[in-house]
């Protein structure tokens, strides 16, 4: 199985998939094979069967729980796992197509869960990260600050090189955003201060702005662990939650136009940006009471 997964990862790279996509798809396919052997015992895997795909999809919809929330998987998570299998099928068994985009769960694109996190809660979370033990606290604080106040995707943040940031002009250069699009992001003084303080403690020779103790680019799994450890009980803060927060915070300020926010966030369509514009649930409640 290890050899099969190595071959799959190699083919994904050759197919032009990003490092992050390769990692996510590889983990999802491994999850499928774990389910396969847990379900069918020591039966040798030979090829994908439509029947297995349908049973796995049912398992994802009705049985599998989110490790983060403990609830059933949302349609987006299920589709991500199925997309990995679609890729595996196309690259590894092109003459045996048994799963396709038709199997993805249809989602009404305009509906996104309203942002429920407040600025006060974000600031509390940032402070907890800063006060956490260990030499990586300032690094993690800078990452969280960038995510919350620049709206970067977590992959974009971790892909920043030291040459990509110019604190004198308050700019970050995103060299390869989603769809391989480059852009310049203007950052505020919170980010500048956080990065400067982190850089004072960073004595490692590395091209990456955020790296591990060996100078290698920081893995997203490490940051996910930081969020899990530092997130206060009852809060639901993830790297993507901070991207939502940035969007709603920017539009609520009344300072930015929607096109400006779209540019900052790296959206090619304003419609995509609008999906992040859902107001805070508490704000909705207040407005409903005023009707």
GROMACS .gro file of C-alpha atoms in nm:
model
  291
    1UNK     CA    1   0.000   0.000   0.000
    2UNK     CA    2   0.288   0.239   0.076
    3UNK     CA    3   0.426   0.185  -0.274
    4UNK     CA    4   0.082   0.255  -0.424
    5UNK     CA    5   0.051   0.580  -0.228
    6UNK     CA    6   0.401   0.690  -0.326
    7UNK     CA    7   0.313   0.632  -0.692
    8UNK     CA    8  -0.010   0.828  -0.649
    9UNK     CA    9   0.172   1.123  -0.490
   10UNK     CA   10   0.431   1.122  -0.770
   11UNK     CA   11   0.159   1.126  -1.035
   12UNK     CA   12  -0.019   1.413  -0.861
   13UNK     CA   13   0.300   1.621  -0.863
   14UNK     CA   14   0.351   1.540  -1.233
   15UNK     CA   15  -0.010   1.638  -1.294
   16UNK     CA   16   0.065   1.984  -1.154
   17UNK     CA   17  -0.105   1.950  -0.816
   18UNK     CA   18   0.024   2.182  -0.542
   19UNK     CA   19   0.213   2.044  -0.242
   20UNK     CA   20  -0.086   2.116  -0.018
   21UNK     CA   21  -0.329   1.940  -0.254
   22UNK     CA   22  -0.100   1.638  -0.273
   23UNK     CA   23  -0.088   1.621   0.106
   24UNK     CA   24  -0.466   1.656   0.149
   25UNK     CA   25  -0.557   1.410  -0.127
   26UNK     CA   26  -0.300   1.159  -0.009
   27UNK     CA   27  -0.436   1.170   0.347
   28UNK     CA   28  -0.794   1.137   0.220
   29UNK     CA   29  -0.714   0.833   0.006
   30UNK     CA   30  -0.529   0.673   0.299
   31UNK     CA   31  -0.845   0.733   0.503
   32UNK     CA   32  -1.045   0.550   0.237
   33UNK     CA   33  -0.813   0.252   0.248
   34UNK     CA   34  -0.830   0.243   0.629
   35UNK     CA   35  -1.210   0.230   0.599
   36UNK     CA   36  -1.175  -0.038   0.328
   37UNK     CA   37  -0.969  -0.273   0.546
   38UNK     CA   38  -1.170  -0.196   0.859
   39UNK     CA   39  -1.485  -0.285   0.666
   40UNK     CA   40  -1.373  -0.584   0.460
   41UNK     CA   41  -1.094  -0.735   0.666
   42UNK     CA   42  -0.775  -0.864   0.508
   43UNK     CA   43  -0.917  -0.888   0.157
   44UNK     CA   44  -0.649  -0.783  -0.092
   45UNK     CA   45  -0.724  -0.454  -0.265
   46UNK     CA   46  -0.728  -0.502  -0.642
   47UNK     CA   47  -0.911  -0.202  -0.784
   48UNK     CA   48  -1.185   0.049  -0.710
   49UNK     CA   49  -1.541  -0.076  -0.732
   50UNK     CA   50  -1.850   0.140  -0.768
   51UNK     CA   51  -2.018  -0.053  -0.488
   52UNK     CA   52  -1.734   0.032  -0.246
   53UNK     CA   53  -1.748   0.400  -0.342
   54UNK     CA   54  -2.122   0.419  -0.271
   55UNK     CA   55  -2.082   0.247   0.066
   56UNK     CA   56  -1.795   0.478   0.157
   57UNK     CA   57  -1.999   0.784   0.060
   58UNK     CA   58  -2.281   0.660   0.283
   59UNK     CA   59  -2.031   0.611   0.566
   60UNK     CA   60  -1.903   0.967   0.525
   61UNK     CA   61  -2.258   1.109   0.523
   62UNK     CA   62  -2.411   0.907   0.805
   63UNK     CA   63  -2.143   0.765   1.035
   64UNK     CA   64  -1.811   0.951   1.011
   65UNK     CA   65  -1.772   1.229   1.268
   66UNK     CA   66  -1.557   1.540   1.250
   67UNK     CA   67  -1.253   1.510   1.477
   68UNK     CA   68  -1.280   1.883   1.544
   69UNK     CA   69  -1.649   1.930   1.628
   70UNK     CA   70  -1.770   1.575   1.689
   71UNK     CA   71  -2.060   1.634   1.449
   72UNK     CA   72  -2.137   1.468   1.117
   73UNK     CA   73  -1.918   1.582   0.829
   74UNK     CA   74  -2.040   1.882   0.636
   75UNK     CA   75  -2.101   1.843   0.260
   76UNK     CA   76  -1.786   2.039   0.181
   77UNK     CA   77  -1.570   1.794   0.382
   78UNK     CA   78  -1.736   1.496   0.219
   79UNK     CA   79  -1.681   1.644  -0.126
   80UNK     CA   80  -1.315   1.705  -0.046
   81UNK     CA   81  -1.267   1.337   0.041
   82UNK     CA   82  -1.457   1.226  -0.268
   83UNK     CA   83  -1.252   1.463  -0.485
   84UNK     CA   84  -0.939   1.286  -0.363
   85UNK     CA   85  -1.085   0.952  -0.473
   86UNK     CA   86  -1.182   1.101  -0.810
   87UNK     CA   87  -0.821   1.211  -0.857
   88UNK     CA   88  -0.692   0.868  -0.747
   89UNK     CA   89  -0.930   0.697  -0.989
   90UNK     CA   90  -0.831   0.919  -1.283
   91UNK     CA   91  -0.456   0.893  -1.225
   92UNK     CA   92  -0.420   0.536  -1.103
   93UNK     CA   93  -0.705   0.353  -1.278
   94UNK     CA   94  -0.799   0.560  -1.585
   95UNK     CA   95  -0.953   0.257  -1.758
   96UNK     CA   96  -1.177   0.186  -1.458
   97UNK     CA   97  -1.363   0.511  -1.382
   98UNK     CA   98  -1.613   0.436  -1.103
   99UNK     CA   99  -1.629   0.772  -0.923
  100UNK     CA  100  -1.671   1.116  -1.081
  101UNK     CA  101  -1.783   1.470  -1.008
  102UNK     CA  102  -2.143   1.352  -1.039
  103UNK     CA  103  -2.095   1.182  -0.702
  104UNK     CA  104  -2.018   1.509  -0.524
  105UNK     CA  105  -2.292   1.641  -0.298
  106UNK     CA  106  -2.463   1.944  -0.449
  107UNK     CA  107  -2.418   2.254  -0.236
  108UNK     CA  108  -2.596   2.582  -0.285
  109UNK     CA  109  -2.289   2.797  -0.337
  110UNK     CA  110  -2.436   3.118  -0.203
  111UNK     CA  111  -2.506   2.976   0.142
  112UNK     CA  112  -2.220   2.987   0.391
  113UNK     CA  113  -2.258   2.953   0.766
  114UNK     CA  114  -2.262   3.300   0.922
  115UNK     CA  115  -1.945   3.405   1.098
  116UNK     CA  116  -2.008   3.357   1.470
  117UNK     CA  117  -1.668   3.465   1.604
  118UNK     CA  118  -1.625   3.818   1.737
  119UNK     CA  119  -1.326   4.049   1.741
  120UNK     CA  120  -1.310   4.021   2.121
  121UNK     CA  121  -1.282   3.642   2.094
  122UNK     CA  122  -1.017   3.670   1.823
  123UNK     CA  123  -0.812   3.904   2.041
  124UNK     CA  124  -0.847   3.666   2.338
  125UNK     CA  125  -0.726   3.380   2.119
  126UNK     CA  126  -0.428   3.583   1.991
  127UNK     CA  127  -0.323   3.663   2.345
  128UNK     CA  128  -0.345   3.298   2.452
  129UNK     CA  129  -0.121   3.204   2.156
  130UNK     CA  130   0.130   3.475   2.253
  131UNK     CA  131   0.138   3.360   2.615
  132UNK     CA  132   0.172   2.991   2.529
  133UNK     CA  133   0.485   2.815   2.643
  134UNK     CA  134   0.774   2.742   2.411
  135UNK     CA  135   1.008   2.927   2.179
  136UNK     CA  136   0.755   2.914   1.893
  137UNK     CA  137   0.499   3.141   2.064
  138UNK     CA  138   0.608   3.458   1.880
  139UNK     CA  139   0.613   3.271   1.547
  140UNK     CA  140   0.264   3.133   1.604
  141UNK     CA  141   0.138   3.473   1.721
  142UNK     CA  142   0.264   3.631   1.399
  143UNK     CA  143   0.092   3.361   1.191
  144UNK     CA  144  -0.240   3.404   1.372
  145UNK     CA  145  -0.216   3.783   1.338
  146UNK     CA  146  -0.155   3.759   0.962
  147UNK     CA  147  -0.449   3.523   0.917
  148UNK     CA  148  -0.685   3.744   1.117
  149UNK     CA  149  -0.579   4.084   0.984
  150UNK     CA  150  -0.461   4.012   0.628
  151UNK     CA  151  -0.713   3.743   0.533
  152UNK     CA  152  -0.456   3.504   0.386
  153UNK     CA  153  -0.527   3.140   0.325
  154UNK     CA  154  -0.323   2.924   0.563
  155UNK     CA  155  -0.130   2.778   0.267
  156UNK     CA  156  -0.042   3.130   0.146
  157UNK     CA  157   0.079   3.229   0.492
  158UNK     CA  158   0.301   2.924   0.534
  159UNK     CA  159   0.439   2.965   0.180
  160UNK     CA  160   0.569   3.314   0.256
  161UNK     CA  161   0.943   3.351   0.207
  162UNK     CA  162   1.149   3.608   0.393
  163UNK     CA  163   1.196   3.791   0.064
  164UNK     CA  164   0.817   3.818   0.023
  165UNK     CA  165   0.764   4.058   0.312
  166UNK     CA  166   0.851   4.427   0.318
  167UNK     CA  167   0.768   4.573   0.657
  168UNK     CA  168   0.886   4.920   0.558
  169UNK     CA  169   0.607   4.946   0.300
  170UNK     CA  170   0.357   4.727   0.491
  171UNK     CA  171   0.338   4.474   0.207
  172UNK     CA  172   0.326   4.098   0.167
  173UNK     CA  173   0.385   3.936  -0.171
  174UNK     CA  174   0.179   3.625  -0.235
  175UNK     CA  175   0.377   3.451  -0.508
  176UNK     CA  176   0.146   3.155  -0.564
  177UNK     CA  177  -0.207   3.199  -0.437
  178UNK     CA  178  -0.501   2.982  -0.534
  179UNK     CA  179  -0.488   2.918  -0.908
  180UNK     CA  180  -0.119   3.017  -0.906
  181UNK     CA  181  -0.216   3.386  -0.896
  182UNK     CA  182   0.028   3.636  -0.746
  183UNK     CA  183  -0.081   3.950  -0.559
  184UNK     CA  184   0.034   4.218  -0.317
  185UNK     CA  185  -0.142   4.239   0.021
  186UNK     CA  186  -0.126   4.555   0.231
  187UNK     CA  187  -0.095   4.482   0.603
  188UNK     CA  188  -0.158   4.687   0.916
  189UNK     CA  189   0.064   4.778   1.212
  190UNK     CA  190  -0.052   4.476   1.416
  191UNK     CA  191   0.100   4.246   1.157
  192UNK     CA  192   0.414   4.455   1.115
  193UNK     CA  193   0.475   4.457   1.493
  194UNK     CA  194   0.406   4.085   1.533
  195UNK     CA  195   0.641   3.988   1.249
  196UNK     CA  196   0.916   4.224   1.368
  197UNK     CA  197   0.906   4.076   1.720
  198UNK     CA  198   0.916   3.726   1.574
  199UNK     CA  199   1.210   3.811   1.350
  200UNK     CA  200   1.410   3.927   1.653
  201UNK     CA  201   1.397   3.570   1.783
  202UNK     CA  202   1.447   3.401   1.446
  203UNK     CA  203   1.814   3.319   1.405
  204UNK     CA  204   1.768   3.026   1.166
  205UNK     CA  205   1.910   3.039   0.814
  206UNK     CA  206   1.600   2.962   0.610
  207UNK     CA  207   1.430   3.100   0.302
  208UNK     CA  208   1.091   3.053   0.469
  209UNK     CA  209   0.942   3.322   0.691
  210UNK     CA  210   0.776   3.057   0.907
  211UNK     CA  211   0.980   2.741   0.948
  212UNK     CA  212   1.046   2.457   1.188
  213UNK     CA  213   1.362   2.394   1.391
  214UNK     CA  214   1.532   2.249   1.082
  215UNK     CA  215   1.462   2.555   0.869
  216UNK     CA  216   1.198   2.373   0.662
  217UNK     CA  217   0.867   2.528   0.565
  218UNK     CA  218   0.621   2.492   0.849
  219UNK     CA  219   0.363   2.219   0.803
  220UNK     CA  220  -0.006   2.305   0.836
  221UNK     CA  221  -0.051   2.015   1.078
  222UNK     CA  222   0.168   2.202   1.326
  223UNK     CA  223  -0.051   2.512   1.306
  224UNK     CA  224  -0.370   2.308   1.334
  225UNK     CA  225  -0.230   2.168   1.657
  226UNK     CA  226  -0.162   2.520   1.786
  227UNK     CA  227  -0.521   2.621   1.715
  228UNK     CA  228  -0.654   2.313   1.889
  229UNK     CA  229  -0.441   2.366   2.200
  230UNK     CA  230  -0.496   2.742   2.231
  231UNK     CA  231  -0.859   2.777   2.127
  232UNK     CA  232  -1.069   2.860   2.436
  233UNK     CA  233  -1.340   2.611   2.528
  234UNK     CA  234  -1.664   2.687   2.350
  235UNK     CA  235  -1.494   2.875   2.065
  236UNK     CA  236  -1.461   2.740   1.713
  237UNK     CA  237  -1.153   2.911   1.572
  238UNK     CA  238  -0.965   2.762   1.277
  239UNK     CA  239  -0.730   2.919   1.020
  240UNK     CA  240  -1.022   2.950   0.780
  241UNK     CA  241  -1.242   3.104   1.051
  242UNK     CA  242  -0.988   3.387   1.069
  243UNK     CA  243  -1.020   3.440   0.694
  244UNK     CA  244  -1.397   3.474   0.740
  245UNK     CA  245  -1.334   3.712   1.029
  246UNK     CA  246  -1.108   3.929   0.816
  247UNK     CA  247  -1.372   3.962   0.545
  248UNK     CA  248  -1.661   4.053   0.774
  249UNK     CA  249  -1.439   4.281   0.986
  250UNK     CA  250  -1.322   4.463   0.672
  251UNK     CA  251  -1.670   4.516   0.530
  252UNK     CA  252  -1.818   4.612   0.871
  253UNK     CA  253  -1.558   4.885   0.910
  254UNK     CA  254  -1.711   5.069   0.616
  255UNK     CA  255  -1.361   5.164   0.502
  256UNK     CA  256  -1.309   4.906   0.229
  257UNK     CA  257  -1.506   4.851  -0.088
  258UNK     CA  258  -1.596   4.493  -0.186
  259UNK     CA  259  -1.350   4.499  -0.482
  260UNK     CA  260  -1.070   4.609  -0.246
  261UNK     CA  261  -1.148   4.323  -0.009
  262UNK     CA  262  -1.161   4.081  -0.304
  263UNK     CA  263  -0.816   4.197  -0.412
  264UNK     CA  264  -0.674   4.159  -0.061
  265UNK     CA  265  -0.818   3.808  -0.028
  266UNK     CA  266  -0.711   3.694  -0.376
  267UNK     CA  267  -1.060   3.640  -0.518
  268UNK     CA  268  -1.096   3.663  -0.895
  269UNK     CA  269  -1.472   3.706  -0.858
  270UNK     CA  270  -1.654   3.946  -0.626
  271UNK     CA  271  -1.922   3.676  -0.590
  272UNK     CA  272  -1.669   3.465  -0.402
  273UNK     CA  273  -1.596   3.752  -0.165
  274UNK     CA  274  -1.967   3.804  -0.104
  275UNK     CA  275  -1.992   3.452   0.034
  276UNK     CA  276  -1.775   3.567   0.324
  277UNK     CA  277  -1.996   3.864   0.399
  278UNK     CA  278  -2.242   3.686   0.627
  279UNK     CA  279  -2.289   3.895   0.942
  280UNK     CA  280  -2.235   3.775   1.296
  281UNK     CA  281  -2.525   3.571   1.434
  282UNK     CA  282  -2.558   3.801   1.734
  283UNK     CA  283  -2.586   4.100   1.501
  284UNK     CA  284  -2.862   3.921   1.311
  285UNK     CA  285  -3.051   3.861   1.637
  286UNK     CA  286  -3.028   4.229   1.730
  287UNK     CA  287  -3.155   4.341   1.390
  288UNK     CA  288  -3.441   4.088   1.394
  289UNK     CA  289  -3.559   4.230   1.725
  290UNK     CA  290  -3.576   4.575   1.569
  291UNK     CA  291  -3.823   4.468   1.299
   0.00000   0.00000   0.00000
